[in-house]
PDB file of C-alpha atoms in Angstrom:
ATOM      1  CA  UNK J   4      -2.684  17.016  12.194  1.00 63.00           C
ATOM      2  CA  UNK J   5       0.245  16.672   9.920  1.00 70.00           C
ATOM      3  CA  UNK J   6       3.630  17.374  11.134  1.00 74.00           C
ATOM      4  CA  UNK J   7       5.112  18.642   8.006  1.00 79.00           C
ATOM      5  CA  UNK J   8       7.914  18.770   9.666  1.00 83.00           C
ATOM      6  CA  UNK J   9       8.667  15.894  10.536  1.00 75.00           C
ATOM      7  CA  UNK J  10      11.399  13.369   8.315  1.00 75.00           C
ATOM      8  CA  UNK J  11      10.737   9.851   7.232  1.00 71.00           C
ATOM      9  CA  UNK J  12      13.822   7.624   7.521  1.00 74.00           C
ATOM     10  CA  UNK J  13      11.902   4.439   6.282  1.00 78.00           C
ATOM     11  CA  UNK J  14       9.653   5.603   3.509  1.00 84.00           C
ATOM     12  CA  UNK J  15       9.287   1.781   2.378  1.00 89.00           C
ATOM     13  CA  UNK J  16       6.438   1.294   4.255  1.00 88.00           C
ATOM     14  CA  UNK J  17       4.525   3.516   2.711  1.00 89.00           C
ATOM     15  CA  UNK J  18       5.094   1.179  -0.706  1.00 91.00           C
ATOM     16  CA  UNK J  19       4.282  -1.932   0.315  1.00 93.00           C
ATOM     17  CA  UNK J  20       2.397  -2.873  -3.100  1.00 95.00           C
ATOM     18  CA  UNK J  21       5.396  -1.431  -5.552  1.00 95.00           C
ATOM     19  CA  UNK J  22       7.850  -3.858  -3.340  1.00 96.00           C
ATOM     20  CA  UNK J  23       5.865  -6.984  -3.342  1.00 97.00           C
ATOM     21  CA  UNK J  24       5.434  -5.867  -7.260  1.00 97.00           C
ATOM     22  CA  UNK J  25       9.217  -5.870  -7.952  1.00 97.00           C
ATOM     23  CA  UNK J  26       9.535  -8.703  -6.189  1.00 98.00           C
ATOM     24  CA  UNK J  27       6.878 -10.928  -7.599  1.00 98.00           C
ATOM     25  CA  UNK J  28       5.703  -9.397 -10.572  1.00 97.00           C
ATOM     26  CA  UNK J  29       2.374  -9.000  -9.527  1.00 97.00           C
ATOM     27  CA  UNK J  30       0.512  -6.911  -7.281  1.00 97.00           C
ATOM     28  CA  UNK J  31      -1.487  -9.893  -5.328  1.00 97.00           C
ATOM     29  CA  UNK J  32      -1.598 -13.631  -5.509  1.00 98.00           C
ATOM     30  CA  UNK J  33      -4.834 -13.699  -5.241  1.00 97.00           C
ATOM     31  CA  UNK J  34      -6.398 -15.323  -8.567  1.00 97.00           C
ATOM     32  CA  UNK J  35      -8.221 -12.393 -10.498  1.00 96.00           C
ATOM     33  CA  UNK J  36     -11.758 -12.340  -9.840  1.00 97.00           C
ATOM     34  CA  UNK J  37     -11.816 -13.945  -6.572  1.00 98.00           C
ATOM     35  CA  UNK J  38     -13.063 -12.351  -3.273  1.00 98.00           C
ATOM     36  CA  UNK J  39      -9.138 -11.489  -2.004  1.00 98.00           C
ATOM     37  CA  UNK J  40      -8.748  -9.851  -5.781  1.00 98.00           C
ATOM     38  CA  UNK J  41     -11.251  -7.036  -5.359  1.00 98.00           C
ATOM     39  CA  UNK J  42     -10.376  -6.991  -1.335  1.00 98.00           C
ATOM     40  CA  UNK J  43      -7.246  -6.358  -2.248  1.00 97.00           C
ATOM     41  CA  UNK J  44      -7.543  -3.903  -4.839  1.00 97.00           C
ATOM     42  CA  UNK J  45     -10.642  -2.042  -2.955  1.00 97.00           C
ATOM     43  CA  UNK J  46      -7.983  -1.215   0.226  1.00 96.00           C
ATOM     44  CA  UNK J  47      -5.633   0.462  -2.329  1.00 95.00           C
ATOM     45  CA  UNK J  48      -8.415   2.409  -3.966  1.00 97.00           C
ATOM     46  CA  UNK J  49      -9.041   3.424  -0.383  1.00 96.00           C
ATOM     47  CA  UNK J  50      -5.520   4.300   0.215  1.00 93.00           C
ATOM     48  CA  UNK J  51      -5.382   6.299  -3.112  1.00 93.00           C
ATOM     49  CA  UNK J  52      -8.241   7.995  -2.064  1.00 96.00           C
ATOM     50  CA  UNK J  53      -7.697   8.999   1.281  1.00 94.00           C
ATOM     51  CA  UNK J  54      -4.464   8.321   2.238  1.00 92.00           C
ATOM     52  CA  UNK J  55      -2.159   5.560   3.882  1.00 90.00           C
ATOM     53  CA  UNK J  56      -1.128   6.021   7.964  1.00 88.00           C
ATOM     54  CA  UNK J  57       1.785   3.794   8.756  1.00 84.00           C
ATOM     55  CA  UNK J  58       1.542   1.247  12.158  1.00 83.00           C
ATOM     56  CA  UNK J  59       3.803   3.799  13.415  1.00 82.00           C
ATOM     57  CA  UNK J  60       1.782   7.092  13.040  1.00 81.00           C
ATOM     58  CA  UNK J  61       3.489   8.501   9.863  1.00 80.00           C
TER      59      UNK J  61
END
């Protein structure tokens, strides 16, 4: 259940891929078309999709 609640204090973790983005330029260094590419890019559909739990719980 979802504490609504609740108040995030670190809500970086929850944008992990716009970070790495402004700090590299580029989502993933993984060369397009390779198996870490569409790894990569199939676990943010999935967080899209149905959501992102941080380590933490949140």
């Amino acid at each position: 259940m979802i504490d609504f609640n609740k108040k995030i204090v670190n809500s970086d973790k929850f944008r992990q891929a716009a970070l790495f983005f402004e700090k590299n330029g580029c989502y993933t260094f993984a060369p397009e078309g390779t198996t870490d590419y569409f790894n990569y890019w199939k676990q943010e559909q999935q967080r899209c999709l149905n959501g992102y739990t941080a380590p933490d719980g949140d």
